[in-house]
Amino acid sequence: MQFFIDTADVSAIKQANEMGLVDGVTTNPSLIKKAGQDHEETIREISSFIDGPISVETLSEDAEGMLKEAEEYVKWGKNIVIK
């Protein structure tokens, strides 16, 4: 079984990761906004210390916009998974 932490709170992710409890991270734009953080900076920071998959949600509602965002998001880290 794998455990994915569902938050944009970088300190909480770091704490859980240090305890060996994080196989990956799933987050979304509303969680990042709620945490008062920048979308790209947050994802890049998480990617800098998490080895497992990081699920990143697009903001667009149409396929063209989603694909364009996905092409950018995957540049933010080696383990970005678009959802």
mmCIF file with all atom_site columns, C-alpha atoms in Angstrom:
data_model
loop_
_atom_site.group_PDB
_atom_site.id
_atom_site.type_symbol
_atom_site.label_atom_id
_atom_site.label_alt_id
_atom_site.label_comp_id
_atom_site.label_asym_id
_atom_site.label_entity_id
_atom_site.label_seq_id
_atom_site.pdbx_PDB_ins_code
_atom_site.Cartn_x
_atom_site.Cartn_y
_atom_site.Cartn_z
_atom_site.occupancy
_atom_site.B_iso_or_equiv
_atom_site.pdbx_formal_charge
_atom_site.auth_seq_id
_atom_site.auth_comp_id
_atom_site.auth_asym_id
_atom_site.auth_atom_id
_atom_site.pdbx_PDB_model_num
ATOM 1  C CA . MET A 1 1  ? 0.000   0.000  0.000   1.00 0.00 ? 1  MET A CA 1
ATOM 2  C CA . GLN A 1 2  ? 1.189   3.507  -0.772  1.00 0.00 ? 2  GLN A CA 1
ATOM 3  C CA . PHE A 1 3  ? 0.355   6.686  1.120   1.00 0.00 ? 3  PHE A CA 1
ATOM 4  C CA . PHE A 1 4  ? -0.171  10.000 -0.643  1.00 0.00 ? 4  PHE A CA 1
ATOM 5  C CA . ILE A 1 5  ? -0.494  13.164 1.397   1.00 0.00 ? 5  ILE A CA 1
ATOM 6  C CA . ASP A 1 6  ? -3.232  15.481 0.094   1.00 0.00 ? 6  ASP A CA 1
ATOM 7  C CA . THR A 1 7  ? -2.181  19.017 0.991   1.00 0.00 ? 7  THR A CA 1
ATOM 8  C CA . ALA A 1 8  ? -0.283  22.074 -0.191  1.00 0.00 ? 8  ALA A CA 1
ATOM 9  C CA . ASP A 1 9  ? 1.188   22.712 3.268   1.00 0.00 ? 9  ASP A CA 1
ATOM 10 C CA . VAL A 1 10 ? 4.879   22.250 2.498   1.00 0.00 ? 10 VAL A CA 1
ATOM 11 C CA . SER A 1 11 ? 5.885   22.024 6.160   1.00 0.00 ? 11 SER A CA 1
ATOM 12 C CA . ALA A 1 12 ? 3.304   19.261 6.765   1.00 0.00 ? 12 ALA A CA 1
ATOM 13 C CA . ILE A 1 13 ? 4.559   17.393 3.697   1.00 0.00 ? 13 ILE A CA 1
ATOM 14 C CA . LYS A 1 14 ? 8.169   17.705 4.922   1.00 0.00 ? 14 LYS A CA 1
ATOM 15 C CA . GLN A 1 15 ? 7.225   16.493 8.393   1.00 0.00 ? 15 GLN A CA 1
ATOM 16 C CA . ALA A 1 16 ? 5.327   13.454 7.085   1.00 0.00 ? 16 ALA A CA 1
ATOM 17 C CA . ASN A 1 17 ? 8.133   12.712 4.621   1.00 0.00 ? 17 ASN A CA 1
ATOM 18 C CA . GLU A 1 18 ? 10.767  12.817 7.380   1.00 0.00 ? 18 GLU A CA 1
ATOM 19 C CA . MET A 1 19 ? 8.720   10.221 9.283   1.00 0.00 ? 19 MET A CA 1
ATOM 20 C CA . GLY A 1 20 ? 8.761   7.987  6.188   1.00 0.00 ? 20 GLY A CA 1
ATOM 21 C CA . LEU A 1 21 ? 5.021   8.285  5.637   1.00 0.00 ? 21 LEU A CA 1
ATOM 22 C CA . VAL A 1 22 ? 4.935   9.825  2.148   1.00 0.00 ? 22 VAL A CA 1
ATOM 23 C CA . ASP A 1 23 ? 5.039   7.842  -1.078  1.00 0.00 ? 23 ASP A CA 1
ATOM 24 C CA . GLY A 1 24 ? 3.680   10.764 -3.082  1.00 0.00 ? 24 GLY A CA 1
ATOM 25 C CA . VAL A 1 25 ? 1.736   14.011 -2.935  1.00 0.00 ? 25 VAL A CA 1
ATOM 26 C CA . THR A 1 26 ? -1.559  15.036 -4.413  1.00 0.00 ? 26 THR A CA 1
ATOM 27 C CA . THR A 1 27 ? -2.622  18.649 -4.367  1.00 0.00 ? 27 THR A CA 1
ATOM 28 C CA . ASN A 1 28 ? -4.767  21.052 -6.312  1.00 0.00 ? 28 ASN A CA 1
ATOM 29 C CA . PRO A 1 29 ? -4.942  24.770 -7.055  1.00 0.00 ? 29 PRO A CA 1
ATOM 30 C CA . SER A 1 30 ? -7.562  25.439 -4.368  1.00 0.00 ? 30 SER A CA 1
ATOM 31 C CA . LEU A 1 31 ? -5.372  23.864 -1.660  1.00 0.00 ? 31 LEU A CA 1
ATOM 32 C CA . ILE A 1 32 ? -2.397  25.938 -2.801  1.00 0.00 ? 32 ILE A CA 1
ATOM 33 C CA . LYS A 1 33 ? -4.494  29.113 -2.852  1.00 0.00 ? 33 LYS A CA 1
ATOM 34 C CA . LYS A 1 34 ? -5.952  28.309 0.584   1.00 0.00 ? 34 LYS A CA 1
ATOM 35 C CA . ALA A 1 35 ? -2.385  27.984 1.903   1.00 0.00 ? 35 ALA A CA 1
ATOM 36 C CA . GLY A 1 36 ? -1.638  31.443 0.441   1.00 0.00 ? 36 GLY A CA 1
ATOM 37 C CA . GLN A 1 37 ? 1.127   30.112 -1.760  1.00 0.00 ? 37 GLN A CA 1
ATOM 38 C CA . ASP A 1 38 ? 2.181   30.497 -5.390  1.00 0.00 ? 38 ASP A CA 1
ATOM 39 C CA . HIS A 1 39 ? 1.186   27.539 -7.573  1.00 0.00 ? 39 HIS A CA 1
ATOM 40 C CA . GLU A 1 40 ? 4.481   27.033 -9.426  1.00 0.00 ? 40 GLU A CA 1
ATOM 41 C CA . GLU A 1 41 ? 6.740   27.798 -6.453  1.00 0.00 ? 41 GLU A CA 1
ATOM 42 C CA . THR A 1 42 ? 4.841   25.329 -4.270  1.00 0.00 ? 42 THR A CA 1
ATOM 43 C CA . ILE A 1 43 ? 4.982   22.496 -6.783  1.00 0.00 ? 43 ILE A CA 1
ATOM 44 C CA . ARG A 1 44 ? 8.689   23.107 -7.474  1.00 0.00 ? 44 ARG A CA 1
ATOM 45 C CA . GLU A 1 45 ? 9.462   23.106 -3.747  1.00 0.00 ? 45 GLU A CA 1
ATOM 46 C CA . ILE A 1 46 ? 7.543   19.882 -3.129  1.00 0.00 ? 46 ILE A CA 1
ATOM 47 C CA . SER A 1 47 ? 9.290   18.289 -6.106  1.00 0.00 ? 47 SER A CA 1
ATOM 48 C CA . SER A 1 48 ? 12.676  19.225 -4.653  1.00 0.00 ? 48 SER A CA 1
ATOM 49 C CA . PHE A 1 49 ? 12.338  16.804 -1.721  1.00 0.00 ? 49 PHE A CA 1
ATOM 50 C CA . ILE A 1 50 ? 9.657   14.251 -2.662  1.00 0.00 ? 50 ILE A CA 1
ATOM 51 C CA . ASP A 1 51 ? 10.863  11.328 -4.775  1.00 0.00 ? 51 ASP A CA 1
ATOM 52 C CA . GLY A 1 52 ? 7.451   9.828  -5.494  1.00 0.00 ? 52 GLY A CA 1
ATOM 53 C CA . PRO A 1 53 ? 4.698   11.101 -7.800  1.00 0.00 ? 53 PRO A CA 1
ATOM 54 C CA . ILE A 1 54 ? 3.313   14.598 -7.324  1.00 0.00 ? 54 ILE A CA 1
ATOM 55 C CA . SER A 1 55 ? -0.179  14.970 -8.757  1.00 0.00 ? 55 SER A CA 1
ATOM 56 C CA . VAL A 1 56 ? -0.761  18.454 -10.163 1.00 0.00 ? 56 VAL A CA 1
ATOM 57 C CA . GLU A 1 57 ? -4.177  19.591 -11.354 1.00 0.00 ? 57 GLU A CA 1
ATOM 58 C CA . THR A 1 58 ? -4.620  21.927 -14.303 1.00 0.00 ? 58 THR A CA 1
ATOM 59 C CA . LEU A 1 59 ? -6.637  25.133 -14.027 1.00 0.00 ? 59 LEU A CA 1
ATOM 60 C CA . SER A 1 60 ? -8.191  25.160 -17.496 1.00 0.00 ? 60 SER A CA 1
ATOM 61 C CA . GLU A 1 61 ? -11.588 23.706 -18.250 1.00 0.00 ? 61 GLU A CA 1
ATOM 62 C CA . ASP A 1 62 ? -10.993 22.932 -21.936 1.00 0.00 ? 62 ASP A CA 1
ATOM 63 C CA . ALA A 1 63 ? -8.744  20.284 -23.442 1.00 0.00 ? 63 ALA A CA 1
ATOM 64 C CA . GLU A 1 64 ? -6.497  22.741 -25.290 1.00 0.00 ? 64 GLU A CA 1
ATOM 65 C CA . GLY A 1 65 ? -5.817  24.747 -22.139 1.00 0.00 ? 65 GLY A CA 1
ATOM 66 C CA . MET A 1 66 ? -5.245  21.594 -20.067 1.00 0.00 ? 66 MET A CA 1
ATOM 67 C CA . LEU A 1 67 ? -2.686  20.276 -22.537 1.00 0.00 ? 67 LEU A CA 1
ATOM 68 C CA . LYS A 1 68 ? -0.863  23.598 -22.659 1.00 0.00 ? 68 LYS A CA 1
ATOM 69 C CA . GLU A 1 69 ? -0.685  23.762 -18.870 1.00 0.00 ? 69 GLU A CA 1
ATOM 70 C CA . ALA A 1 70 ? 0.403   20.130 -18.632 1.00 0.00 ? 70 ALA A CA 1
ATOM 71 C CA . GLU A 1 71 ? 3.311   20.799 -20.990 1.00 0.00 ? 71 GLU A CA 1
ATOM 72 C CA . GLU A 1 72 ? 4.476   23.560 -18.634 1.00 0.00 ? 72 GLU A CA 1
ATOM 73 C CA . TYR A 1 73 ? 3.816   21.742 -15.354 1.00 0.00 ? 73 TYR A CA 1
ATOM 74 C CA . VAL A 1 74 ? 5.917   18.705 -16.245 1.00 0.00 ? 74 VAL A CA 1
ATOM 75 C CA . LYS A 1 75 ? 8.921   21.048 -16.465 1.00 0.00 ? 75 LYS A CA 1
ATOM 76 C CA . TRP A 1 76 ? 8.553   21.864 -12.761 1.00 0.00 ? 76 TRP A CA 1
ATOM 77 C CA . GLY A 1 77 ? 9.868   18.502 -11.551 1.00 0.00 ? 77 GLY A CA 1
ATOM 78 C CA . LYS A 1 78 ? 10.927  15.048 -12.666 1.00 0.00 ? 78 LYS A CA 1
ATOM 79 C CA . ASN A 1 79 ? 8.001   13.375 -10.908 1.00 0.00 ? 79 ASN A CA 1
ATOM 80 C CA . ILE A 1 80 ? 5.020   15.537 -11.892 1.00 0.00 ? 80 ILE A CA 1
ATOM 81 C CA . VAL A 1 81 ? 1.827   13.650 -12.771 1.00 0.00 ? 81 VAL A CA 1
ATOM 82 C CA . ILE A 1 82 ? -0.960  15.661 -14.382 1.00 0.00 ? 82 ILE A CA 1
ATOM 83 C CA . LYS A 1 83 ? -4.505  15.085 -13.179 1.00 0.00 ? 83 LYS A CA 1
#
